[in-house]
């Protein structure tokens, strides 16, 4: 029994503040992304110390956190959901995912980091002591594609 899995924090502010159909759609998609991400933690919860807050302003701490297998899987499932909403019925391509990551960067840097920044040799070198970002990038790409295939089978 892990009590932390019984609650999930979802910011509904953007949903309540939506001024038009586009903003409403984006807010709903963001909420559903979070649900997909957190649902994956039911299957791969990770270590208990991972449930604490990570200071997203501390880049090294965030990179270490984002490199954990449980987070890679959860983000991959989240990204697969968003990809399926943006590119319905289309096979996964890294190019499409990178385009989506660029567009979503204003809302969150997570997709940008996994699909673009972590693939850059300069970023990999900068955080070499923290994580193997080339491997993290490769893993999230592979797992996002796998989750997308699983998602297609359930729709």
CSV table of C-alpha atoms in Angstrom, one decimal:
chain,number,residue,atom,x,y,z
A,1,UNK,CA,0.0,0.0,0.0
A,2,UNK,CA,1.5,3.3,-1.1
A,3,UNK,CA,-0.7,6.2,0.2
A,4,UNK,CA,0.9,8.7,-2.3
A,5,UNK,CA,-0.7,6.8,-5.1
A,6,UNK,CA,-4.2,7.5,-3.8
A,7,UNK,CA,-4.0,11.2,-4.6
A,8,UNK,CA,-3.1,13.1,-7.7
A,9,UNK,CA,-2.8,16.9,-7.9
A,10,UNK,CA,-4.2,18.4,-11.1
A,11,UNK,CA,-4.1,22.1,-11.7
A,12,UNK,CA,-7.6,22.9,-13.2
A,13,UNK,CA,-6.8,26.7,-13.3
A,14,UNK,CA,-6.3,26.7,-17.1
A,15,UNK,CA,-9.6,24.8,-17.5
A,16,UNK,CA,-11.5,27.4,-15.5
A,17,UNK,CA,-9.7,30.3,-17.3
A,18,UNK,CA,-10.2,29.1,-20.8
A,19,UNK,CA,-11.6,31.9,-23.0
A,20,UNK,CA,-12.2,30.0,-26.2
A,21,UNK,CA,-12.5,26.5,-27.6
A,22,UNK,CA,-8.8,26.2,-28.4
A,23,UNK,CA,-7.8,27.0,-24.8
A,24,UNK,CA,-10.4,24.7,-23.4
A,25,UNK,CA,-9.1,21.8,-25.6
A,26,UNK,CA,-5.5,22.5,-24.5
A,27,UNK,CA,-6.6,22.5,-20.8
A,28,UNK,CA,-8.5,19.2,-21.2
A,29,UNK,CA,-5.5,17.6,-23.0
A,30,UNK,CA,-3.2,18.8,-20.3
A,31,UNK,CA,-5.3,17.2,-17.6
A,32,UNK,CA,-5.6,14.0,-19.5
A,33,UNK,CA,-1.8,14.0,-20.0
A,34,UNK,CA,-1.3,14.2,-16.2
A,35,UNK,CA,-3.8,11.3,-15.7
A,36,UNK,CA,-1.9,9.1,-18.2
A,37,UNK,CA,1.5,10.0,-16.5
A,38,UNK,CA,0.2,9.3,-13.0
A,39,UNK,CA,-1.6,6.1,-14.1
A,40,UNK,CA,1.8,4.7,-15.3
A,41,UNK,CA,3.1,5.2,-11.8
A,42,UNK,CA,0.6,2.6,-10.7
A,43,UNK,CA,2.5,0.0,-12.8
A,44,UNK,CA,6.0,1.4,-12.1
A,45,UNK,CA,5.9,3.5,-8.9
A,46,UNK,CA,9.7,3.9,-8.4
A,47,UNK,CA,11.2,4.5,-5.1
A,48,UNK,CA,9.4,6.1,-2.2
A,49,UNK,CA,11.9,9.0,-2.0
A,50,UNK,CA,10.9,9.9,-5.6
A,51,UNK,CA,7.5,11.1,-4.4
A,52,UNK,CA,8.9,14.2,-2.8
A,53,UNK,CA,9.0,17.5,-4.6
A,54,UNK,CA,11.8,18.1,-7.1
A,55,UNK,CA,13.0,21.6,-7.4
A,56,UNK,CA,12.5,22.2,-11.1
A,57,UNK,CA,14.7,25.3,-10.9
A,58,UNK,CA,17.6,23.1,-9.9
A,59,UNK,CA,18.5,21.6,-13.3
A,60,UNK,CA,20.8,18.9,-12.0
A,61,UNK,CA,18.1,17.7,-9.5
A,62,UNK,CA,15.5,17.7,-12.3
A,63,UNK,CA,17.7,15.8,-14.7
A,64,UNK,CA,18.5,13.2,-12.1
A,65,UNK,CA,14.7,12.8,-11.4
A,66,UNK,CA,13.8,12.8,-15.1
A,67,UNK,CA,16.4,10.0,-15.7
A,68,UNK,CA,14.7,7.5,-13.4
A,69,UNK,CA,13.1,4.6,-15.1
A,70,UNK,CA,9.8,5.3,-13.4
A,71,UNK,CA,9.7,8.9,-14.8
A,72,UNK,CA,10.9,7.9,-18.3
A,73,UNK,CA,8.0,5.4,-18.5
A,74,UNK,CA,5.4,7.8,-17.1
A,75,UNK,CA,6.5,10.6,-19.4
A,76,UNK,CA,6.6,8.2,-22.4
A,77,UNK,CA,3.0,7.3,-21.7
A,78,UNK,CA,2.0,10.9,-21.3
A,79,UNK,CA,3.8,11.9,-24.5
A,80,UNK,CA,2.2,9.0,-26.4
A,81,UNK,CA,-1.3,10.2,-25.3
A,82,UNK,CA,-0.6,13.8,-26.5
A,83,UNK,CA,1.0,12.5,-29.7
A,84,UNK,CA,-2.1,10.5,-30.5
A,85,UNK,CA,-4.3,13.5,-29.9
A,86,UNK,CA,-2.2,15.7,-32.2
A,87,UNK,CA,-1.5,13.1,-34.8
A,88,UNK,CA,-4.5,10.7,-34.7
A,89,UNK,CA,-3.8,7.4,-36.4
A,90,UNK,CA,-0.3,8.4,-37.5
A,91,UNK,CA,2.7,6.3,-36.7
A,92,UNK,CA,5.3,7.8,-34.3
A,93,UNK,CA,8.1,9.8,-35.8
A,94,UNK,CA,10.7,11.6,-33.9
A,95,UNK,CA,10.3,14.6,-36.2
A,96,UNK,CA,6.6,14.9,-35.4
A,97,UNK,CA,7.3,14.5,-31.7
A,98,UNK,CA,10.0,17.2,-31.8
A,99,UNK,CA,7.7,19.6,-33.6
A,100,UNK,CA,5.1,18.9,-30.9
A,101,UNK,CA,7.7,19.4,-28.1
A,102,UNK,CA,8.6,22.8,-29.6
A,103,UNK,CA,5.0,23.8,-29.6
A,104,UNK,CA,4.3,22.6,-26.0
A,105,UNK,CA,7.5,24.3,-24.7
A,106,UNK,CA,5.4,27.3,-23.6
A,107,UNK,CA,3.3,25.1,-21.3
A,108,UNK,CA,6.0,22.7,-20.1
A,109,UNK,CA,9.7,22.0,-21.0
A,110,UNK,CA,9.3,18.3,-20.3
A,111,UNK,CA,8.8,17.1,-23.9
A,112,UNK,CA,11.4,19.5,-25.2
A,113,UNK,CA,13.9,18.2,-22.7
A,114,UNK,CA,13.4,14.6,-23.4
A,115,UNK,CA,13.1,14.8,-27.2
A,116,UNK,CA,15.3,17.7,-28.1
A,117,UNK,CA,17.6,18.9,-25.3
A,118,UNK,CA,18.7,15.4,-24.1
A,119,UNK,CA,19.7,14.6,-27.7
A,120,UNK,CA,22.2,17.5,-27.9
A,121,UNK,CA,25.8,16.5,-27.3
A,122,UNK,CA,26.5,19.8,-25.4
A,123,UNK,CA,23.6,19.1,-22.9
A,124,UNK,CA,24.7,15.4,-22.6
A,125,UNK,CA,28.2,16.6,-21.7
A,126,UNK,CA,27.0,19.2,-19.3
A,127,UNK,CA,25.0,16.7,-17.2
A,128,UNK,CA,27.3,13.6,-17.8
A,129,UNK,CA,28.0,13.3,-14.1
A,130,UNK,CA,24.2,13.3,-13.4
A,131,UNK,CA,22.9,10.9,-16.0
A,132,UNK,CA,23.5,9.3,-19.4
A,133,UNK,CA,21.2,11.6,-21.3
A,134,UNK,CA,21.8,10.0,-24.7
A,135,UNK,CA,20.4,6.8,-23.2
A,136,UNK,CA,17.5,8.6,-21.5
A,137,UNK,CA,16.6,10.2,-24.9
A,138,UNK,CA,16.9,6.9,-26.7
A,139,UNK,CA,14.7,5.2,-24.0
A,140,UNK,CA,12.0,7.8,-23.9
A,141,UNK,CA,11.7,7.7,-27.8
A,142,UNK,CA,11.5,3.9,-27.8
A,143,UNK,CA,9.0,3.8,-24.9
A,144,UNK,CA,6.8,6.6,-26.3
A,145,UNK,CA,6.5,4.7,-29.6
A,146,UNK,CA,5.6,1.5,-27.6
A,147,UNK,CA,3.0,3.3,-25.5
A,148,UNK,CA,1.5,4.8,-28.7
A,149,UNK,CA,1.2,1.4,-30.2
A,150,UNK,CA,-0.5,0.1,-27.0
A,151,UNK,CA,-2.8,3.1,-27.0
A,152,UNK,CA,-3.9,2.5,-30.6
A,153,UNK,CA,-4.9,-1.0,-29.6
A,154,UNK,CA,-7.2,0.3,-26.9
A,155,UNK,CA,-9.0,3.0,-28.8
